[in-house]
Tab-separated table of C-alpha atoms in Angstrom:
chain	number	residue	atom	x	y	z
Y	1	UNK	CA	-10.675	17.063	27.139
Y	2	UNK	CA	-8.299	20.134	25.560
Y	3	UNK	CA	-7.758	20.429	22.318
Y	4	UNK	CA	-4.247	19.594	21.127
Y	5	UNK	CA	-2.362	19.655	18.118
Y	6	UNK	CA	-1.977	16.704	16.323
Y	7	UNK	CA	1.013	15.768	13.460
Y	8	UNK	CA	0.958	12.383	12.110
Y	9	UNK	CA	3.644	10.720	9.728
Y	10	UNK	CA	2.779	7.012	7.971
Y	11	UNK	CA	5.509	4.942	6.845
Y	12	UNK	CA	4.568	2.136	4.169
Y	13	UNK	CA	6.489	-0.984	3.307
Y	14	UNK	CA	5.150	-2.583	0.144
Y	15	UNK	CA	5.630	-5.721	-0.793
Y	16	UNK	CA	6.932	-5.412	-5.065
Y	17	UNK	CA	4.882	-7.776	-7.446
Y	18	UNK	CA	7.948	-9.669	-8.523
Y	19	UNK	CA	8.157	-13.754	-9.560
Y	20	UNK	CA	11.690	-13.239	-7.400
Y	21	UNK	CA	13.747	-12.178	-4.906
Y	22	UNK	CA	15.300	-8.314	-4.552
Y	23	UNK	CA	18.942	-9.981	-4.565
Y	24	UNK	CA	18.349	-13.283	-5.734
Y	25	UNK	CA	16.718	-15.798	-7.804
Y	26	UNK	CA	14.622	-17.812	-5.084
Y	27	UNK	CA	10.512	-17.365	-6.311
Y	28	UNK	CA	8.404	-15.002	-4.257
Y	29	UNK	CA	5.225	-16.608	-3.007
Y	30	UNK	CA	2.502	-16.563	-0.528
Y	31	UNK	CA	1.617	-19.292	1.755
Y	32	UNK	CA	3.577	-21.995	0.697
Y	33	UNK	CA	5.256	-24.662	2.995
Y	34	UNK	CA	7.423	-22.931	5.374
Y	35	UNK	CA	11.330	-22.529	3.836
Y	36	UNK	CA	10.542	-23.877	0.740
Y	37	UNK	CA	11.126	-20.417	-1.242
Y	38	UNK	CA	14.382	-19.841	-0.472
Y	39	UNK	CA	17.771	-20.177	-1.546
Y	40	UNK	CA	21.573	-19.781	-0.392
Y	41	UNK	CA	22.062	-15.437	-1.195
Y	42	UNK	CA	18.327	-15.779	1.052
Y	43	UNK	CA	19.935	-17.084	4.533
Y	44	UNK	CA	23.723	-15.308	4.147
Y	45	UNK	CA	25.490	-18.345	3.176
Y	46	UNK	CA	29.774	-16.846	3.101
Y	47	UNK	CA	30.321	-16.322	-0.265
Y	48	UNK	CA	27.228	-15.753	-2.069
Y	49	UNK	CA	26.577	-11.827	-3.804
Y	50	UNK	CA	23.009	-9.677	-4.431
Y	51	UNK	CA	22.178	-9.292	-8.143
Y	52	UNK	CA	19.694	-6.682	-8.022
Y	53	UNK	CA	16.090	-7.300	-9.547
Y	54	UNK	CA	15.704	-5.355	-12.500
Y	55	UNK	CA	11.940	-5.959	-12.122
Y	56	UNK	CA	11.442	-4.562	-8.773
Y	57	UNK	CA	13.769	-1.578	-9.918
Y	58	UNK	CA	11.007	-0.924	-12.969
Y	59	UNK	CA	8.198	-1.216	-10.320
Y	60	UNK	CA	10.171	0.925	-7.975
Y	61	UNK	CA	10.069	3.592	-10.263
Y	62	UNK	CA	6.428	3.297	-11.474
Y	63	UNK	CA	5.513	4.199	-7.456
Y	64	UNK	CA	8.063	6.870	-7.786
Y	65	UNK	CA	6.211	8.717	-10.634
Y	66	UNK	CA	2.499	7.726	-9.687
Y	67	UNK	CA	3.693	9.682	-6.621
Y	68	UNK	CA	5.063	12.845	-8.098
Y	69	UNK	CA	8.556	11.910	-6.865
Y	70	UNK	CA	11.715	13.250	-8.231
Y	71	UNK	CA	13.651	9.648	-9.330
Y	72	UNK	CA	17.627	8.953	-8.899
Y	73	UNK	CA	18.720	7.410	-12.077
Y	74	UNK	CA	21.544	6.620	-10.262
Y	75	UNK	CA	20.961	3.455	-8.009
Y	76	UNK	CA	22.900	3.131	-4.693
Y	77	UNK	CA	22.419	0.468	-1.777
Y	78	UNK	CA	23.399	0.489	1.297
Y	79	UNK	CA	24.194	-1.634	4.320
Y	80	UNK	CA	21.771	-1.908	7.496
Y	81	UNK	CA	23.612	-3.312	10.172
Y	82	UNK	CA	21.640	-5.109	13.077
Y	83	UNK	CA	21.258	-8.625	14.424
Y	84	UNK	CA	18.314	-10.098	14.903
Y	85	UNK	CA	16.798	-13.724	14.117
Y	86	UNK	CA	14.647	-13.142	10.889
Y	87	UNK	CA	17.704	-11.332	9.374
Y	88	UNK	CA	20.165	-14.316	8.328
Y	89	UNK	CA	22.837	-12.251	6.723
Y	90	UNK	CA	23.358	-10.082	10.091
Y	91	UNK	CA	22.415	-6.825	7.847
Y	92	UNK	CA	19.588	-5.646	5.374
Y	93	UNK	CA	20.337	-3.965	1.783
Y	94	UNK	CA	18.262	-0.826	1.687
Y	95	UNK	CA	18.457	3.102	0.458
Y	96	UNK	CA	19.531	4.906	3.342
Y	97	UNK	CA	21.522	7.635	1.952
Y	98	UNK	CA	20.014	7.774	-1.614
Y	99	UNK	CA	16.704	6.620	-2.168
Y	100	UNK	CA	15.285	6.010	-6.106
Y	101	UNK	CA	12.625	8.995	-5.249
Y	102	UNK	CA	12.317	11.988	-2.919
Y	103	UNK	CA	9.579	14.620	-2.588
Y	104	UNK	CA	6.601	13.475	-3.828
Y	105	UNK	CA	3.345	13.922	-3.188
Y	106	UNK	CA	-0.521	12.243	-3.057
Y	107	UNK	CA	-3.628	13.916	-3.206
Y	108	UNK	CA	-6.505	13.075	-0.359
Y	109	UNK	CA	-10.145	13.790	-0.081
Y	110	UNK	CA	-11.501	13.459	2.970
Y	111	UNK	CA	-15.028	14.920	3.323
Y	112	UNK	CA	-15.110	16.158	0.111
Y	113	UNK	CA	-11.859	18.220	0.850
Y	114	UNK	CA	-9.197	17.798	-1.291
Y	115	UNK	CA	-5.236	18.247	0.653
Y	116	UNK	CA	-1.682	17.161	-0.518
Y	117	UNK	CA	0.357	15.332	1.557
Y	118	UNK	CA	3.904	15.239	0.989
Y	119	UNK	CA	6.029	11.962	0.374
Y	120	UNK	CA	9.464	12.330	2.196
Y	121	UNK	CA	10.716	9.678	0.041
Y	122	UNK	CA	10.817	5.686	-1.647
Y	123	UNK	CA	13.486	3.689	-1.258
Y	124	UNK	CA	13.623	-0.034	-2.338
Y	125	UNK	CA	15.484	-2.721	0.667
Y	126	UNK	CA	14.460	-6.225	1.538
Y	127	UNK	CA	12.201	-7.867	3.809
Y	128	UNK	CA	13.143	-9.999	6.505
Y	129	UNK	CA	12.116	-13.507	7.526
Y	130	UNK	CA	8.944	-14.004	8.978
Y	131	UNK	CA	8.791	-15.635	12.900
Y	132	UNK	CA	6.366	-17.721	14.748
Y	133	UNK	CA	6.339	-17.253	18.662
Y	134	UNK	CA	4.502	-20.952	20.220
Y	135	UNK	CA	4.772	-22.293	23.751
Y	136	UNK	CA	7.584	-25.007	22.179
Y	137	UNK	CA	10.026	-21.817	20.677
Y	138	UNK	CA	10.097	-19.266	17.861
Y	139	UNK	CA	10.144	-20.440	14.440
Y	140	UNK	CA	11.533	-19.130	11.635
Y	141	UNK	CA	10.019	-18.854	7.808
Y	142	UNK	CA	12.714	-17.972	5.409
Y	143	UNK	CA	10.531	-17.693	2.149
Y	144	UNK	CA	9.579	-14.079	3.084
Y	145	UNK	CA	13.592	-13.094	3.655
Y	146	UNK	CA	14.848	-11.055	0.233
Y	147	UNK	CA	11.192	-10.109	-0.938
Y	148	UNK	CA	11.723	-6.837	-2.607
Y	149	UNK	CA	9.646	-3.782	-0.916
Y	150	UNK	CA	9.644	0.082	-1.452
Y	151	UNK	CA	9.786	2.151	2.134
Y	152	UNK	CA	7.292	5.014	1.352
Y	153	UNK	CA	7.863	7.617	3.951
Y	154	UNK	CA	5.221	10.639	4.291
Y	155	UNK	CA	5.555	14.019	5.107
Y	156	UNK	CA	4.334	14.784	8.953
Y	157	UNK	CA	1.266	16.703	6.895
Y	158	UNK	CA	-1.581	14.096	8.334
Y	159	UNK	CA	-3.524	15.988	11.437
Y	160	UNK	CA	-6.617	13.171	12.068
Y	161	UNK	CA	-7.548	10.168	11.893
Y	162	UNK	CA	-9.416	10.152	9.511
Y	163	UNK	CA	-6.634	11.563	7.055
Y	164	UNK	CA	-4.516	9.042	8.099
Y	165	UNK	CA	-6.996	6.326	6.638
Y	166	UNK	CA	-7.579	8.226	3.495
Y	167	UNK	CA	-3.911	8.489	3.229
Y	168	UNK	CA	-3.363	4.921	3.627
Y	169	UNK	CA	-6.216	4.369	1.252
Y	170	UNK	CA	-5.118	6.629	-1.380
Y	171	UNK	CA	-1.685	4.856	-1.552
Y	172	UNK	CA	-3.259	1.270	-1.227
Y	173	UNK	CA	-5.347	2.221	-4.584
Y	174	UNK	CA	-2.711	3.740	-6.730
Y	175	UNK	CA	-0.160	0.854	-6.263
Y	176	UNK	CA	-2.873	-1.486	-7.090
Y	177	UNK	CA	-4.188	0.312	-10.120
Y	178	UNK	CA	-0.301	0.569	-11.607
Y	179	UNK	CA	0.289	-3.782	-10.472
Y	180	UNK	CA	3.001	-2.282	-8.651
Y	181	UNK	CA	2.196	-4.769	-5.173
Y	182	UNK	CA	-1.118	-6.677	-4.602
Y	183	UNK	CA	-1.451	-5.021	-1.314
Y	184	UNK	CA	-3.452	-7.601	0.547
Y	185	UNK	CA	-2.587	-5.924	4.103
Y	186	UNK	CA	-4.422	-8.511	5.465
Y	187	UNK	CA	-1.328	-10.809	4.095
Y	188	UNK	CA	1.154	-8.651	5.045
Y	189	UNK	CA	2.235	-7.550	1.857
Y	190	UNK	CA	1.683	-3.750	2.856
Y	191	UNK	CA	2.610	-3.338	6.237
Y	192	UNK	CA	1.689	0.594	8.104
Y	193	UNK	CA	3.394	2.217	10.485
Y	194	UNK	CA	2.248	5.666	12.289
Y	195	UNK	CA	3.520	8.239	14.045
Y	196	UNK	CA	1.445	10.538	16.268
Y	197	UNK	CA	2.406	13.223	18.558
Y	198	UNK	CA	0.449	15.832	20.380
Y	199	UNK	CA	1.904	19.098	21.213
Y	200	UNK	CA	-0.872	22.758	22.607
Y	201	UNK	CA	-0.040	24.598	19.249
Y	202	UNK	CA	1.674	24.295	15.536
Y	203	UNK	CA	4.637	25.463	16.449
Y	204	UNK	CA	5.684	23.159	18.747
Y	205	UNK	CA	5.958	19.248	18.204
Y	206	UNK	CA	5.293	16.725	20.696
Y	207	UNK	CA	6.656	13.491	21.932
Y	208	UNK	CA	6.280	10.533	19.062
Y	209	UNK	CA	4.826	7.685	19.556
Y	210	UNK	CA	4.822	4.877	16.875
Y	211	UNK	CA	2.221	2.385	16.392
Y	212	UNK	CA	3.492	-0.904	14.700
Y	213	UNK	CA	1.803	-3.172	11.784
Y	214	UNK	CA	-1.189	-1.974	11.511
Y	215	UNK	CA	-2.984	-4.212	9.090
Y	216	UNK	CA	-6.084	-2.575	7.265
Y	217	UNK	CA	-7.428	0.983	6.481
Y	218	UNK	CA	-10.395	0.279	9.382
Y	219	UNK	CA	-7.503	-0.202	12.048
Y	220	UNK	CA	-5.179	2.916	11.044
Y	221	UNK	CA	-8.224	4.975	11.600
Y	222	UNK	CA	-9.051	3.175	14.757
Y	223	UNK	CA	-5.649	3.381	15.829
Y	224	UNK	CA	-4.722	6.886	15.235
Y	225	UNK	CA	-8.182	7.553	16.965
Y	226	UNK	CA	-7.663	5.698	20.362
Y	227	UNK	CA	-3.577	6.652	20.508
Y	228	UNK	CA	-4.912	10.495	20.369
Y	229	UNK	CA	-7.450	10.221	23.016
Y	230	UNK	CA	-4.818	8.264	24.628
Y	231	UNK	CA	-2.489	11.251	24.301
Y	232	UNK	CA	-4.927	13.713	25.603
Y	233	UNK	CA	-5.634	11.912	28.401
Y	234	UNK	CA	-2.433	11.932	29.509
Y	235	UNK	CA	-1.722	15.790	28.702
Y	236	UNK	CA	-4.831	16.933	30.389
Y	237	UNK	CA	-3.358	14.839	33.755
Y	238	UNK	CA	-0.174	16.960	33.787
Y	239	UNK	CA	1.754	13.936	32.786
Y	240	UNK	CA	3.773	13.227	30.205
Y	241	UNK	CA	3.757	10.906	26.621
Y	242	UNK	CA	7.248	9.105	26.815
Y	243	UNK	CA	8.149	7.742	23.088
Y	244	UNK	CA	7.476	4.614	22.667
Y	245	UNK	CA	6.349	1.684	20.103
Y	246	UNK	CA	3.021	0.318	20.578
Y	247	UNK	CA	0.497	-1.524	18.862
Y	248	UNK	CA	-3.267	-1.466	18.353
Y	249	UNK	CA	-5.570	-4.151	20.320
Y	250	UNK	CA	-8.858	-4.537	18.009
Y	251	UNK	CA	-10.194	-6.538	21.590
Y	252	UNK	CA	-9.554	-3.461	24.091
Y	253	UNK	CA	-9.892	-0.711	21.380
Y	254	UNK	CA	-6.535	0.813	22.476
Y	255	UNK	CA	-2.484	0.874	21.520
Y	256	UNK	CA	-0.875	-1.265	24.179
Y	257	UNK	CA	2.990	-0.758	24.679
Y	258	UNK	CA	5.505	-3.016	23.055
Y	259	UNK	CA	8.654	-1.162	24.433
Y	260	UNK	CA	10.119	2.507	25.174
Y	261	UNK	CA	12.701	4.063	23.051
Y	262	UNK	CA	15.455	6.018	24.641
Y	263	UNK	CA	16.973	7.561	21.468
Y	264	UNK	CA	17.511	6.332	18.076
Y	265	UNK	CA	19.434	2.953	17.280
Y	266	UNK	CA	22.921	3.476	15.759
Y	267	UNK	CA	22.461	0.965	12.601
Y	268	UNK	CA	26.446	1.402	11.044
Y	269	UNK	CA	25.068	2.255	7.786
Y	270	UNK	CA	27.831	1.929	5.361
Y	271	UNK	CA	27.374	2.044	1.149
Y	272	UNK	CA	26.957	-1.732	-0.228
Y	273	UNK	CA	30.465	-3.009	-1.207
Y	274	UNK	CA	28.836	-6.134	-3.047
Y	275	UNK	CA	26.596	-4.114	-5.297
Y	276	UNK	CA	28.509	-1.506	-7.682
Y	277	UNK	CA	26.601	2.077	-8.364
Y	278	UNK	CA	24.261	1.428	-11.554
Y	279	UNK	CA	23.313	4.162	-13.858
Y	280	UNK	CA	20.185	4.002	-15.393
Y	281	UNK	CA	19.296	4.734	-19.082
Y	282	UNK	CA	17.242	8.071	-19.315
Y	283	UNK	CA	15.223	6.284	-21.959
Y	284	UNK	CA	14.514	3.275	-19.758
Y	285	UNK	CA	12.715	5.481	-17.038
Y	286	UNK	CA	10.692	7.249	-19.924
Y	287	UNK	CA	9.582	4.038	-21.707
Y	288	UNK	CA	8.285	3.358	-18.031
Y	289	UNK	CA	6.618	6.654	-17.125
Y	290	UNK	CA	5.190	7.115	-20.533
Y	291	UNK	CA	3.308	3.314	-20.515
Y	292	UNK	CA	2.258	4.060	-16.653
Y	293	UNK	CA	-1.149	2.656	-15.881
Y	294	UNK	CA	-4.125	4.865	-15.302
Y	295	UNK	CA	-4.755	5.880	-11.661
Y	296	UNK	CA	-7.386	5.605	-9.866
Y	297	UNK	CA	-8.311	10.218	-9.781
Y	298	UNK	CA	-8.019	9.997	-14.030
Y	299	UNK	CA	-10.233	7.080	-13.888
Y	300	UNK	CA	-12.755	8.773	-12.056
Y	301	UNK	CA	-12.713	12.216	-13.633
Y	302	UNK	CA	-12.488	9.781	-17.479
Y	303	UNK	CA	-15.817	8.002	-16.345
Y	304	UNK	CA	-17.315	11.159	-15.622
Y	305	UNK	CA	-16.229	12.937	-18.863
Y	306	UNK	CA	-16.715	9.646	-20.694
Y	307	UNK	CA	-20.200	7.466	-19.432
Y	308	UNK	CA	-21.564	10.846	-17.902
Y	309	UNK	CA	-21.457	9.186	-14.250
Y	310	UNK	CA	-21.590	11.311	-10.944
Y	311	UNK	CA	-18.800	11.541	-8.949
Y	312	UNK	CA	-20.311	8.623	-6.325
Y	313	UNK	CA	-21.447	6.279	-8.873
Y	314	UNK	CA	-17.736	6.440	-10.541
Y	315	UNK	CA	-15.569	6.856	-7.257
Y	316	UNK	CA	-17.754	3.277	-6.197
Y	317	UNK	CA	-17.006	1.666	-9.393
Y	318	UNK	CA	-13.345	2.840	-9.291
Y	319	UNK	CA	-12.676	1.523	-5.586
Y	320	UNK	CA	-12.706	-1.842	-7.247
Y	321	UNK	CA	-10.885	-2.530	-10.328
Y	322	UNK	CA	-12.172	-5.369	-11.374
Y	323	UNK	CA	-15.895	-3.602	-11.243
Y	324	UNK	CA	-14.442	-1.112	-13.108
Y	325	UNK	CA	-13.082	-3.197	-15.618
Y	326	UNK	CA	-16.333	-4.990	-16.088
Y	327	UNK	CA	-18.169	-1.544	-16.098
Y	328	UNK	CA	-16.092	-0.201	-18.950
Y	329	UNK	CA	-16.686	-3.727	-21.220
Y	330	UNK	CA	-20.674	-3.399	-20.942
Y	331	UNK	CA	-20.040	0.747	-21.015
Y	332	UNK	CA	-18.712	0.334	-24.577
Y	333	UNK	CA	-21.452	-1.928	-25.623
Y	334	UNK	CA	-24.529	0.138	-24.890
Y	335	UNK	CA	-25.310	3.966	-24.419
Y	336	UNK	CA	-26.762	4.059	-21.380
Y	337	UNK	CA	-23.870	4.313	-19.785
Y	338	UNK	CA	-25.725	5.238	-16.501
Y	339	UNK	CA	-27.905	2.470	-16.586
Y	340	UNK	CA	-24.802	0.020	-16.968
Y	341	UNK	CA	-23.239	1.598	-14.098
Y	342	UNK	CA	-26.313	1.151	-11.823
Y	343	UNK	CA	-26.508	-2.372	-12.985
Y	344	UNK	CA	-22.696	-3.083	-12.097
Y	345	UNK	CA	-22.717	-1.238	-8.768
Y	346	UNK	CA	-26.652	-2.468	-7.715
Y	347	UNK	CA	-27.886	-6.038	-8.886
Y	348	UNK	CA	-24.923	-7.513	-10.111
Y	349	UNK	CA	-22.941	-6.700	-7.501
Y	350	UNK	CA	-25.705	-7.360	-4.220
Y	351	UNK	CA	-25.783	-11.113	-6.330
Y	352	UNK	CA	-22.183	-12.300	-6.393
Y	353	UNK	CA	-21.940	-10.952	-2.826
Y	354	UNK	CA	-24.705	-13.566	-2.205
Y	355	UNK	CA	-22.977	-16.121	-4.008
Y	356	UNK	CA	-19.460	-15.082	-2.301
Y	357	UNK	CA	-18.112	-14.188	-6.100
Y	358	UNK	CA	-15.834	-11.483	-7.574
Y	359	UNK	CA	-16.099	-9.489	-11.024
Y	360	UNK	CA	-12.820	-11.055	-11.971
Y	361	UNK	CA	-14.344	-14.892	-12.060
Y	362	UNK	CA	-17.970	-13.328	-13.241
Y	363	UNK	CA	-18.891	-15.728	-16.233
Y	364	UNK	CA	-21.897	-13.311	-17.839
Y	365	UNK	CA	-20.587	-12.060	-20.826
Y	366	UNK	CA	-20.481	-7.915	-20.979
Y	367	UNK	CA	-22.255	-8.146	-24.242
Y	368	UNK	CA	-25.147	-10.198	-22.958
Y	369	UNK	CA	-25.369	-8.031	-19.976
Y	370	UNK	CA	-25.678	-5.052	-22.723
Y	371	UNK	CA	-28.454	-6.490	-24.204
Y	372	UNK	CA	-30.272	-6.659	-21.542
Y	373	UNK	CA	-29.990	-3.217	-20.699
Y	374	UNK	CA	-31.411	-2.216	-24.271
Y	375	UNK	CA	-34.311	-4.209	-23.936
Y	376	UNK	CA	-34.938	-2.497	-20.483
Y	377	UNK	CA	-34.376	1.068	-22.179
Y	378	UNK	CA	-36.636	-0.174	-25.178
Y	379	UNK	CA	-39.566	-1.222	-23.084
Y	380	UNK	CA	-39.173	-4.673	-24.755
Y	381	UNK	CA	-39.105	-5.985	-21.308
Y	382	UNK	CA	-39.708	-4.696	-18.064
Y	383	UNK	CA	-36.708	-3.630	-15.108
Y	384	UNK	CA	-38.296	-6.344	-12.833
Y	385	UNK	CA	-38.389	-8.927	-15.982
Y	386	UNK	CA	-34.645	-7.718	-16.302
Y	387	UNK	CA	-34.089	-9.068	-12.503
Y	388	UNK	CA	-35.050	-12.315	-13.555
Y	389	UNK	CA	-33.184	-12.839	-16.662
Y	390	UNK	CA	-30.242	-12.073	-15.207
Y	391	UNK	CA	-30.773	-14.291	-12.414
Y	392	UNK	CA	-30.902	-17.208	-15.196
């Protein structure tokens, strides 16, 4: 197989953490009864208007600066024009022409390797309905239609798989860490879409292919993987990739084609008439910037500076915030910080994997967990005596 080239671009829709709608007042939630979280602004009714969500605007801009983007404080929507069965009103309010944030950046390790990849830009639309395709029709759940989301577009800087993952990854963990989204991809409330092309040198791009929905960091990898042997295969026959959308089959290990695209659809975009320009307050933005949450890097590099902890021992503890949280109680309680961290990461965690329990509904108390450790360091009991009263 030759070697080619590869570019890759990711595009992200998020799903905000709001209590309501981007337009309207109907409740955001996650697998209730079908149409039940919806109101009349949700399915078009003539007549009704958007109110924007100041909420989702807040969050909107949190991503925007955990990102290193550049943020509008002028907000502008836009009209989407395109019909299609999960889209009631005929149209979708999005960012098309001004987005809240433009080139950004996030930083990636992969292998130890540190690279920047550029964010194109974050703009804040709607999501659509949800459908159901059975033997007896398609059906149609509107409590997903006017969810707020941010569109995070990347730079085309990705050039393997396995950047594309830590990409994805990267992203996934900062949005968490700042409760911008809950990102449970697995619920569809961060939803990945890839671009790959394959072309014999950098200076030339290839044909793009897409990949559609893919729904967890394991399957982006994947993915990317099997669409660029896919590729190669075809270059190294003499024939050649035709752009397309296709998605990833976790049963055959490949992309399988969902349709061909012969140019780019011609969506009317025209500025929002039913939402006016809004200017926001400089001091607004700053009041949100300056109480950001910490992100997932600082944490790292703080536990290292702080509890003395190597880079694997904090970057373990740090992939789940809840451990983290829990390290940092018993941290502050004891100093052997080190200790506490190889309690968190070893015992504690191998037994509420056994029981099929989290760190967030862990009953020990930090303090008693603490204790133990000091009787450990003391010699007052033994590590294997430690085992068992824990265990109790």
């Amino acid at each position: 197989m030759s070697e080619y080239f590869v570019t890759i671009g990711i595009e992200i829709h998020c799903e905000l953490k709001t209590k309501t709608k981007m337009f309207s007042g109907a409740p955001t939630s996650f697998g209730e009864v079908a149409n039940t979280c919806v109101n009349e602004i949700d399915l078009g009714h003539p007549g009704t208007l958007p109110c924007v969500n100041r909420h989702a605007v807040e969050l909107a801009i949190k991503a925007c600066t955990a990102m290193h983007c550049t943020i509008d404080p002028l907000i502008r929507f836009d009209r989407k024009n395109y019909y299609y069965s999960d889209l009631p009103k005929g149209f979708q309010i999005t960012q098309q022409f001004y987005p809240i944030g433009k080139d950004g950046y996030v930083e990636i390790d992969v292998d130890g390797e540190k690279k920047k990849i550029g964010i194109e830009r974050i703009h804040m639309e709607e999501d659509t309905a949800k459908q159901f395709h059975k033997d007896t029709g398609t059906y149609i759940d509107f409590n997903r239609a006017g969810t707020p989301l941010i569109e995070i577009v990347s730079r085309p800087d990705m050039h393997s798989a396995k950047e594309a993952a830590a990409y994805v990854d990267t992203l996934r963990k900062n949005l968490f860490y700042i409760n911008v989204s809950d990102v449970k991809m697995e619920e569809g409330s961060m939803r990945c879409d890839v671009n790959i092309s394959l072309s014999p040198d950098k200076e030339t791009l290839g044909t793009k292919v897409e990949i559609k929905n893919l729904n967890s960091i394991a399957n982006v990898q994947k993915a990317v993987q099997a669409e660029i042997e896919r590729q190669s295969a075809l270059l190294d026959a003499g024939e050649k990739v035709e752009q397309a959308t296709r998605r990833y089959d976790e049963a055959q290990k490949t992309t399988v084609l969902m349709r061909k695209k012969e140019g780019n659809v011609d969506y009317k975009y025209f500025p929002e008439p039913n939402i006016f320009p809004i200017q926001l307050d400089p001091e607004w933005i700053k009041n949100i910037q300056d109480n950001l949450e910490e992100l997932p890097q600082a944490r790292m590099e703080r536990f290292a500076k702080e509890y003395g902890l190597n880079e694997y021992d904090a970057s373990v503890l740090v992939a789940d915030r809840a451990m983290a949280d829990y390290f940092e109680k018993v941290a502050r309680l004891t100093k052997e910080t080190k200790k506490a961290a190889n309690w968190v990461i070893g015992d504690m965690s191998a037994w509420l994997n056994k029981n099929a329990k989290s760190f967030e509904s862990l009953e020990v108390d930090p303090e008693a967990i603490a204790q133990l450790i000091d009787l450990i360091a003391k010699g007052d009991i033994s590590g294997k005596q430690g085992k068992v009263v824990f265990e109790e």
